[in-house]
Tab-separated table of C-alpha atoms and ligand atoms in Angstrom:
chain	number	residue	atom	x	y	z
A	62	MET	CA	5.204	14.740	-27.698
A	63	SER	CA	6.241	12.977	-24.824
A	64	GLU	CA	6.235	14.646	-21.541
A	65	THR	CA	9.917	15.472	-20.428
A	66	ARG	CA	9.064	17.438	-17.201
A	67	THR	CA	9.401	16.110	-13.677
A	68	PRO	CA	6.121	15.354	-11.660
A	69	ILE	CA	6.777	17.934	-8.869
A	70	LYS	CA	5.039	15.389	-6.275
A	71	SER	CA	7.772	12.896	-7.158
A	72	LEU	CA	10.711	15.240	-5.642
A	73	SER	CA	11.814	15.956	-2.240
A	74	LEU	CA	12.342	19.127	-1.168
A	75	GLU	CA	16.085	19.148	-1.322
A	76	GLU	CA	15.776	18.039	-4.928
A	77	ILE	CA	13.284	20.861	-5.588
A	78	GLU	CA	15.819	23.419	-4.278
A	79	VAL	CA	18.589	21.830	-6.157
A	80	ARG	CA	16.394	22.359	-9.234
A	81	LEU	CA	15.218	25.710	-8.439
A	82	ARG	CA	18.811	26.849	-7.902
A	83	ALA	CA	19.941	25.674	-11.110
A	84	ALA	CA	17.179	27.893	-12.828
A	85	GLY	CA	18.616	30.950	-11.009
A	86	GLU	CA	15.989	30.988	-7.876
A	87	PRO	CA	17.055	31.403	-4.256
A	88	ALA	CA	16.952	28.125	-2.400
A	89	TYR	CA	14.114	29.165	0.118
A	90	ARG	CA	11.625	28.955	-2.642
A	91	GLY	CA	11.516	25.259	-2.537
A	92	LYS	CA	9.927	25.351	0.912
A	93	GLN	CA	7.486	27.975	-0.147
A	94	VAL	CA	6.548	25.456	-3.092
A	95	THR	CA	6.076	22.381	-0.832
A	96	ASP	CA	4.098	24.735	1.645
A	97	TRP	CA	1.753	25.182	-1.177
A	98	ILE	CA	1.476	21.516	-2.295
A	99	TYR	CA	1.216	19.956	0.995
A	100	GLY	CA	0.297	22.480	3.361
A	101	LYS	CA	-2.386	24.810	1.703
A	102	ARG	CA	-2.931	21.968	-0.791
A	103	VAL	CA	-3.018	23.827	-3.994
A	104	ASN	CA	-3.414	22.004	-7.229
A	105	ALA	CA	-1.541	24.129	-9.698
A	106	PHE	CA	1.437	26.390	-9.834
A	107	ASP	CA	-0.817	29.361	-10.723
A	108	GLY	CA	-2.464	28.829	-7.424
A	109	MET	CA	0.975	29.712	-5.452
A	110	SER	CA	-0.116	33.441	-5.088
A	111	ASN	CA	3.043	34.584	-3.007
A	112	LEU	CA	5.444	33.628	-5.878
A	113	PRO	CA	6.399	35.890	-8.396
A	114	ALA	CA	4.647	35.315	-11.877
A	115	ALA	CA	7.940	34.704	-13.370
A	116	LEU	CA	8.861	31.853	-11.021
A	117	ARG	CA	5.175	30.320	-11.381
A	118	LYS	CA	5.993	30.203	-15.146
A	119	THR	CA	9.555	28.623	-14.640
A	120	LEU	CA	7.970	26.065	-12.319
A	121	GLY	CA	5.399	25.084	-15.105
A	122	GLU	CA	8.476	24.834	-17.653
A	123	GLU	CA	10.435	22.544	-15.421
A	124	PHE	CA	7.875	20.445	-13.702
A	125	VAL	CA	4.177	18.999	-14.085
A	126	PHE	CA	1.613	18.981	-11.563
A	127	ASP	CA	-0.159	16.066	-12.404
A	128	ARG	CA	-3.238	15.051	-10.399
A	129	LEU	CA	-4.763	11.500	-10.261
A	130	GLU	CA	-8.275	11.781	-11.529
A	131	PRO	CA	-10.941	10.172	-9.351
A	132	ILE	CA	-13.656	8.605	-11.622
A	133	ARG	CA	-15.426	6.591	-9.334
A	134	VAL	CA	-15.977	6.296	-5.597
A	135	LEU	CA	-17.755	3.069	-4.092
A	136	GLY	CA	-18.899	3.269	-0.286
A	137	SER	CA	-19.791	0.159	1.305
A	138	GLU	CA	-22.298	-0.521	4.245
A	139	ASP	CA	-19.366	-0.149	6.592
A	140	THR	CA	-18.442	3.178	5.056
A	141	THR	CA	-15.032	1.706	3.628
A	142	ARG	CA	-14.692	3.577	0.516
A	143	LYS	CA	-13.064	2.648	-2.767
A	144	TYR	CA	-11.694	5.069	-5.084
A	145	LEU	CA	-10.928	4.297	-8.415
A	146	PHE	CA	-8.285	6.906	-10.265
A	147	ARG	CA	-7.179	7.308	-13.576
A	148	LEU	CA	-3.414	8.103	-14.058
A	149	ALA	CA	-2.056	10.517	-16.690
A	150	ASP	CA	-1.780	7.863	-19.398
A	151	GLY	CA	-5.126	6.278	-18.692
A	152	ALA	CA	-3.945	3.444	-16.460
A	153	LEU	CA	-6.351	2.817	-13.531
A	154	ILE	CA	-5.507	2.084	-10.103
A	155	GLU	CA	-7.515	2.030	-6.662
A	156	SER	CA	-7.176	3.148	-3.302
A	157	VAL	CA	-9.207	2.059	-0.194
A	158	LEU	CA	-10.210	4.251	2.737
A	159	ILE	CA	-10.941	2.351	5.855
A	160	PRO	CA	-12.557	4.558	8.546
A	161	ALA	CA	-11.930	3.603	12.140
A	162	SER	CA	-10.167	0.490	11.432
A	163	PRO	CA	-8.906	-1.599	14.524
A	164	ALA	CA	-5.253	-1.557	15.440
A	165	LEU	CA	-4.065	-4.296	13.313
A	166	TYR	CA	-0.165	-3.554	12.961
A	167	GLY	CA	0.357	-1.868	16.297
A	168	GLU	CA	-0.757	1.545	15.514
A	169	ALA	CA	-3.213	3.295	17.498
A	170	SER	CA	-6.739	2.046	16.956
A	171	ASP	CA	-9.762	4.002	15.549
A	172	ARG	CA	-8.053	5.940	13.113
A	173	ARG	CA	-8.530	6.407	9.245
A	174	THR	CA	-6.438	4.154	7.266
A	175	LEU	CA	-5.892	4.268	3.639
A	176	CYS	CA	-4.578	1.357	1.596
A	177	ILE	CA	-2.552	2.454	-1.419
A	178	SER	CA	-1.498	0.993	-4.698
A	179	THR	CA	2.225	0.762	-6.103
A	180	GLN	CA	1.894	-0.804	-9.261
A	181	VAL	CA	-0.474	-1.247	-12.129
A	182	GLY	CA	-1.281	-4.663	-11.833
A	183	CYS	CA	1.072	-7.221	-10.282
A	184	ALA	CA	3.857	-9.517	-11.631
A	185	TYR	CA	3.843	-12.018	-8.698
A	186	GLY	CA	0.787	-14.022	-9.591
A	187	CYS	CA	-0.406	-15.502	-6.243
A	188	LYS	CA	-2.869	-17.830	-7.160
A	189	PHE	CA	-5.775	-16.370	-4.838
A	190	CYS	CA	-5.150	-12.649	-5.665
A	191	ALA	CA	-7.211	-10.580	-7.923
A	192	SER	CA	-4.380	-7.944	-8.331
A	193	GLY	CA	-2.239	-10.412	-10.304
A	194	LEU	CA	-4.717	-12.087	-12.551
A	195	ASP	CA	-4.172	-9.862	-15.505
A	196	GLY	CA	-0.425	-9.384	-15.049
A	197	TRP	CA	1.768	-6.388	-14.485
A	198	SER	CA	1.771	-3.210	-16.764
A	199	ARG	CA	3.916	-0.578	-14.884
A	200	ASN	CA	5.427	1.107	-11.641
A	201	LEU	CA	3.673	3.925	-10.099
A	202	GLY	CA	6.008	6.783	-9.892
A	203	ALA	CA	6.343	8.261	-6.435
A	204	GLY	CA	4.225	11.197	-7.051
A	205	GLU	CA	1.386	8.857	-8.243
A	206	ILE	CA	1.926	6.913	-4.902
A	207	VAL	CA	1.581	10.330	-2.933
A	208	ASP	CA	-1.160	11.897	-4.859
A	209	GLN	CA	-3.426	9.084	-3.791
A	210	ILE	CA	-3.299	10.348	-0.082
A	211	LEU	CA	-3.825	13.939	-1.246
A	212	ARG	CA	-6.700	13.052	-3.478
A	213	VAL	CA	-8.486	10.995	-0.896
A	214	GLU	CA	-8.020	13.644	1.902
A	215	GLU	CA	-9.357	16.426	-0.828
A	216	HIS	CA	-12.292	14.330	-1.631
A	217	SER	CA	-13.344	12.839	1.843
A	218	GLY	CA	-12.449	15.954	3.737
A	219	GLU	CA	-10.752	13.929	6.342
A	220	ARG	CA	-7.287	13.506	7.301
A	221	ILE	CA	-5.605	10.094	6.809
A	222	SER	CA	-3.764	8.790	9.982
A	223	ASN	CA	-2.351	5.684	8.991
A	224	ILE	CA	-1.203	4.303	5.513
A	225	VAL	CA	-0.952	0.651	4.463
A	226	PHE	CA	0.814	-0.385	1.196
A	227	MET	CA	-1.686	-3.100	0.761
A	228	GLY	CA	-3.351	-1.991	-2.808
A	229	MET	CA	-2.337	-3.313	-5.856
A	230	GLY	CA	0.892	-4.149	-6.670
A	231	GLU	CA	4.056	-5.488	-4.721
A	232	PRO	CA	5.730	-2.445	-3.207
A	233	LEU	CA	9.103	-3.948	-2.558
A	234	ALA	CA	9.387	-4.494	-6.362
A	235	ASN	CA	9.170	-0.734	-6.795
A	236	PHE	CA	11.727	-0.076	-4.089
A	237	ALA	CA	13.086	3.225	-5.301
A	238	HIS	CA	9.688	4.860	-5.951
A	239	LEU	CA	8.303	3.437	-2.909
A	240	LEU	CA	11.129	5.065	-0.441
A	241	LYS	CA	10.966	8.070	-2.423
A	242	ALA	CA	6.948	8.331	-1.843
A	243	ILE	CA	7.514	7.438	1.921
A	244	THR	CA	10.215	10.166	2.254
A	245	ILE	CA	7.500	12.754	1.045
A	246	ILE	CA	4.670	11.211	3.179
A	247	ASN	CA	6.943	11.321	6.265
A	248	ALA	CA	8.810	14.580	5.944
A	249	PRO	CA	7.536	17.648	8.123
A	250	TRP	CA	7.610	19.675	4.787
A	251	GLY	CA	5.462	17.102	2.949
A	252	ILE	CA	2.198	15.208	4.491
A	253	GLY	CA	3.956	14.853	7.914
A	254	LEU	CA	3.008	11.149	8.857
A	255	GLY	CA	4.826	9.354	11.168
A	256	ALA	CA	6.870	6.275	10.269
A	257	ARG	CA	5.032	4.052	12.713
A	258	HIS	CA	1.844	4.892	11.111
A	259	ILE	CA	3.110	3.417	7.841
A	260	THR	CA	2.921	-0.259	7.010
A	261	ILE	CA	4.400	-1.884	3.895
A	262	SER	CA	3.186	-5.437	3.100
A	263	THR	CA	5.214	-7.689	0.867
A	264	SER	CA	4.691	-10.984	-0.437
A	265	GLY	CA	8.321	-11.792	0.594
A	266	LEU	CA	11.039	-10.305	-1.288
A	267	ALA	CA	14.120	-11.337	0.968
A	268	PRO	CA	16.706	-8.965	-0.473
A	269	GLN	CA	14.603	-5.801	-0.321
A	270	ILE	CA	13.358	-6.737	3.293
A	271	LYS	CA	16.891	-6.492	4.359
A	272	GLN	CA	17.327	-3.268	2.428
A	273	LEU	CA	14.353	-1.858	3.987
A	274	ALA	CA	15.822	-2.979	7.488
A	275	ASP	CA	18.959	-1.038	6.605
A	276	GLN	CA	17.162	2.349	6.148
A	277	PRO	CA	16.474	4.519	9.080
A	278	LEU	CA	12.729	5.004	9.430
A	279	GLN	CA	10.778	2.841	12.024
A	280	LEU	CA	8.272	1.566	9.326
A	281	ARG	CA	5.925	-1.179	9.993
A	282	LEU	CA	6.383	-4.550	7.971
A	283	ALA	CA	3.741	-7.230	7.317
A	284	ILE	CA	4.630	-10.309	5.369
A	285	SER	CA	2.133	-12.188	3.227
A	286	LEU	CA	2.928	-15.511	4.496
A	287	HIS	CA	-0.393	-17.490	3.786
A	288	GLY	CA	1.790	-20.826	4.050
A	289	ALA	CA	4.269	-22.004	6.672
A	290	ARG	CA	5.254	-25.159	4.774
A	291	ASP	CA	7.274	-24.781	1.320
A	292	GLU	CA	4.968	-27.315	-0.234
A	293	VAL	CA	1.969	-25.242	0.456
A	294	ARG	CA	3.391	-21.803	-0.037
A	295	ASP	CA	5.140	-22.963	-3.354
A	296	ARG	CA	1.474	-23.962	-4.542
A	297	ILE	CA	-0.131	-20.637	-3.822
A	298	MET	CA	2.613	-18.080	-4.145
A	299	PRO	CA	5.222	-18.496	-7.062
A	300	VAL	CA	7.529	-15.992	-5.359
A	301	ASN	CA	8.428	-18.849	-2.625
A	302	ARG	CA	10.331	-20.829	-5.138
A	303	LYS	CA	12.612	-17.796	-5.400
A	304	TYR	CA	12.640	-17.012	-1.836
A	305	PRO	CA	11.601	-20.018	0.206
A	306	ILE	CA	10.191	-19.836	3.677
A	307	GLU	CA	13.979	-20.332	5.280
A	308	VAL	CA	15.308	-17.575	3.382
A	309	LEU	CA	12.163	-15.307	3.789
A	310	LEU	CA	12.445	-16.059	7.541
A	311	GLU	CA	16.311	-15.007	7.791
A	312	ALA	CA	15.405	-11.740	6.318
A	313	CYS	CA	12.622	-11.265	8.635
A	314	ALA	CA	14.785	-11.806	11.596
A	315	TYR	CA	16.924	-9.181	10.274
A	316	TYR	CA	14.351	-7.077	9.956
A	317	THR	CA	13.481	-7.359	13.608
A	318	GLN	CA	16.743	-7.456	14.929
A	319	ARG	CA	17.625	-4.005	13.135
A	320	LYS	CA	14.535	-2.287	13.829
A	321	LYS	CA	13.953	-3.766	17.405
A	322	GLN	CA	10.379	-4.157	16.050
A	323	TRP	CA	7.592	-7.073	15.832
A	324	LEU	CA	6.501	-7.753	12.461
A	325	THR	CA	3.025	-9.064	11.114
A	326	PHE	CA	2.600	-12.291	9.361
A	327	GLU	CA	-0.636	-12.075	7.405
A	328	TYR	CA	-2.107	-15.348	6.749
A	329	ILE	CA	-5.174	-15.957	4.531
A	330	LEU	CA	-7.342	-18.970	5.477
A	331	ILE	CA	-8.316	-20.908	2.234
A	332	ASP	CA	-10.344	-23.715	2.590
A	333	GLY	CA	-8.718	-27.234	2.232
A	334	VAL	CA	-5.478	-25.283	1.032
A	335	ASN	CA	-3.514	-24.071	3.989
A	336	ASP	CA	-6.066	-24.291	7.274
A	337	SER	CA	-5.371	-27.834	8.589
A	338	PRO	CA	-4.328	-28.334	11.908
A	339	GLU	CA	-1.095	-29.253	10.644
A	340	ASP	CA	-0.855	-25.907	8.982
A	341	ALA	CA	-1.422	-24.261	12.026
A	342	SER	CA	1.393	-26.133	13.852
A	343	ALA	CA	3.816	-25.255	11.012
A	344	LEU	CA	2.529	-21.517	11.671
A	345	VAL	CA	3.399	-21.734	15.231
A	346	ARG	CA	6.863	-23.138	14.560
A	347	VAL	CA	7.568	-20.358	11.871
A	348	ALA	CA	6.213	-17.562	14.197
A	349	ARG	CA	8.575	-18.634	17.171
A	350	LYS	CA	11.452	-18.376	14.868
A	351	VAL	CA	10.928	-14.555	14.236
A	352	LYS	CA	9.384	-11.934	16.368
A	353	ALA	CA	5.929	-11.816	14.706
A	354	LYS	CA	2.269	-11.488	15.561
A	355	VAL	CA	-0.263	-13.379	13.228
A	356	ASN	CA	-2.945	-11.870	11.597
A	357	CYS	CA	-5.438	-14.416	10.081
A	358	ILE	CA	-7.721	-13.140	7.372
A	359	PRO	CA	-10.484	-15.644	6.001
A	360	TYR	CA	-10.265	-15.799	2.298
A	361	ASN	CA	-12.231	-13.007	0.334
A	362	LYS	CA	-13.847	-14.714	-2.661
A	363	VAL	CA	-12.469	-13.624	-6.088
A	364	GLU	CA	-14.673	-13.894	-9.141
A	365	GLY	CA	-13.355	-16.569	-11.446
A	366	LEU	CA	-11.130	-18.353	-9.058
A	367	GLU	CA	-11.935	-21.672	-7.222
A	368	TRP	CA	-10.852	-20.886	-3.737
A	369	GLU	CA	-13.119	-20.595	-0.794
A	370	ARG	CA	-13.146	-19.304	2.599
A	371	PRO	CA	-13.153	-22.136	5.380
A	372	SER	CA	-16.314	-22.509	7.855
A	373	GLU	CA	-16.156	-20.522	10.844
A	374	ALA	CA	-15.703	-23.877	12.946
A	375	ARG	CA	-12.473	-24.579	10.782
A	376	GLN	CA	-11.270	-21.112	11.264
A	377	ASP	CA	-11.767	-21.303	14.986
A	378	ALA	CA	-9.964	-24.687	15.186
A	379	PHE	CA	-6.685	-22.985	13.541
A	380	MET	CA	-7.001	-20.014	15.652
A	381	ALA	CA	-7.207	-22.552	18.860
A	382	VAL	CA	-3.891	-24.146	17.723
A	383	LEU	CA	-2.251	-20.721	17.693
A	384	GLU	CA	-3.648	-19.635	20.993
A	385	ALA	CA	-2.565	-22.975	22.710
A	386	ALA	CA	0.955	-22.083	21.796
A	387	ARG	CA	0.412	-18.685	22.814
A	388	ILE	CA	1.349	-17.035	19.569
A	389	PRO	CA	-0.099	-13.538	19.520
A	390	ALA	CA	-2.718	-13.903	16.923
A	391	THR	CA	-6.020	-12.077	15.633
A	392	ILE	CA	-8.555	-12.995	13.116
A	393	ARG	CA	-9.795	-10.309	10.835
A	394	ARG	CA	-13.429	-10.016	9.908
A	395	GLU	CA	-12.843	-7.956	6.736
A	396	LYS	CA	-14.474	-4.489	5.661
A	397	GLY	CA	-15.362	-3.756	2.143
A	398	HIS	CA	-15.733	-6.984	0.459
A	399	ASP	CA	-19.080	-5.990	-0.677
A	400	ILE	CA	-17.630	-3.576	-2.880
A	401	ALA	CA	-14.565	-5.798	-3.977
A	402	ALA	CA	-12.376	-3.496	-1.928
A	403	ALA	CA	-11.072	-6.078	0.620
A	404	CYS	CA	-7.639	-7.554	0.437
A	405	GLY	CA	-6.701	-9.343	-2.735
A	406	GLN	CA	-9.978	-7.941	-4.382
A	407	LEU	CA	-8.390	-4.850	-6.281
A	408	ARG	CA	-7.959	-6.089	-9.810
A	409	ARG	CA	-6.105	-4.367	-12.825
A	410	GLN	CA	-8.897	-2.811	-14.901
A	411	SER	CA	-9.679	-0.728	-17.728
A	412	LEU	CA	-12.675	1.711	-18.324
A	413	PRO	CA	-13.520	2.915	-21.842
A	414	ASP	CA	-14.424	6.501	-21.989
A	415	SER	CA	-18.059	5.668	-22.822
A	416	GLU	CA	-18.533	3.871	-19.399
A	417	LYS	CA	-16.860	6.589	-17.420
A	418	ILE	CA	-18.983	7.257	-14.278
A	419	PRO	CA	-18.990	11.127	-13.668
A	420	LEU	CA	-18.010	11.769	-10.066
A	421	GLN	CA	-20.119	14.491	-8.105
A	422	GLY	CA	-18.556	14.604	-4.782
A	423	ALA	CA	-20.443	12.438	-2.062
A	424	ALA	CA	-23.475	11.910	-4.465
A	425	ALA	CA	-21.322	9.580	-6.526
A	426	GLN	CA	-21.014	7.384	-3.544
A	427	ASP	CA	-22.799	4.274	-3.899
A	428	THR	CA	-23.909	3.934	-0.407
B	297	LIG	N1	1.754	-7.433	-2.746
B	297	LIG	C1	1.854	-7.035	-1.600
B	297	LIG	C2	0.816	-5.983	-1.264
B	297	LIG	C3	-0.557	-6.294	-1.473
B	297	LIG	S1	-1.455	-6.559	-0.091
B	297	LIG	C4	1.523	-8.346	-0.617
B	297	LIG	O1	1.089	-9.401	-1.500
B	297	LIG	O2	1.697	-8.308	0.595
B	297	LIG	C5	-2.861	-7.462	-0.413
B	297	LIG	C6	-2.936	-8.310	0.788
B	297	LIG	O3	-4.006	-9.118	0.368
B	297	LIG	C7	-1.873	-9.568	0.963
B	297	LIG	O4	-1.586	-9.943	2.209
B	297	LIG	C8	-2.356	-10.669	0.124
B	297	LIG	O5	-2.013	-11.674	0.213
B	297	LIG	C9	-3.869	-10.738	0.567
B	297	LIG	N2	-4.808	-11.285	-0.334
B	297	LIG	C10	-4.642	-11.334	-1.704
B	297	LIG	N3	-5.659	-11.927	-2.075
B	297	LIG	C11	-6.497	-12.141	-1.163
B	297	LIG	C12	-8.046	-12.564	-0.875
B	297	LIG	N4	-8.596	-13.120	-1.863
B	297	LIG	N5	-8.510	-12.750	0.358
B	297	LIG	C13	-7.799	-12.003	1.465
B	297	LIG	N6	-6.518	-11.585	1.302
B	297	LIG	C14	-6.182	-11.551	0.092
B	298	LIG	FE1	0.640	-9.213	-6.097
B	298	LIG	FE2	0.483	-9.294	-3.403
B	298	LIG	FE3	-1.539	-10.083	-4.777
B	298	LIG	FE4	0.688	-11.710	-4.687
B	298	LIG	S1	-0.852	-11.059	-2.952
B	298	LIG	S2	-0.271	-11.191	-6.574
B	298	LIG	S3	2.236	-10.065	-4.666
B	298	LIG	S4	-0.593	-8.236	-4.800
């Protein structure tokens, strides 16, 4: 029989209150429930010990308390940790914990950043990225997005201070669930993380960028640009044929004006593809049109793909063009590529039960 109950972690406090009232309960019970989930962090309705037994039973009938199941944790030399989670339907996703990461998107430095997934696979098929290699299978629900944070905090014993939506999937293609998850992550009754500590990365869905600009939170936005000329971007990112650079920049300008905020252009340097001095000059022109700083990332090798990282000399020459034009730009020497946890290395995968690796707390870390 298929599940008809609503996942409790996909609902806002208000929605929980409405549902409880409809079940004949006083509205204040809603806040008690969210206190147990996000404050005291219980993992079952039965653990909500100050609620009457009859109410706990009602909760169990109305809602599911799904949890992501961590089935593997890999830790890298620089202590970046990659979590592989199994969802209720058996699909697998990954989240990456990056301790003490530098300030990349304007947030304070030396914090613990969690990179989370929004979809199983990705439909956008960028040519350089592992996440889209095997296509897309489904959107994550808001509760599945939120639970990545709860599970990693539970397992690591650490408090996450920044969230980046840079795991598997295109966040803006799962817009409603993304916004609901952010509401829960941001709310004082929820995880309580400030909007300025939340960064969304998109491959450039122009209409949704504008929609995001129109909602009130001061979320940070990063654009996966990777090419500043249409002929280059068309070749590596199919989304550019739908929303070419001109259209994308118009949406970006709308965002910076509405939010009074700078955004970040992410630019992977791929050898011989987008890393020439002419590409750098085109990037200068694009960055001048929008209030944007540039974050260059030397390409992380993906098994089975032909692309390579340019030599350091070539990377330096590219950066020199940006510097000479006084474009605020950094180059990111990435963490986690030894465990395939770096940007673009998260791949849709499946794991047969026979290969399930038991997780025994820190002992399971492959450090
Ligand atoms: N779909 C969204 C969110 C995923 S973010 C987006 O594309 O923005 C993942 C980031 O890693 C994106 O900037 C993506 O372009 C980048 N990326 C993909 N493959 C990469 C690779 N092999 N090396 C370095 N960065 C990569
Ligand atoms: Fe999808 Fe982003 Fe990877 Fe492109 S870069 S395939 S949009 S996850």
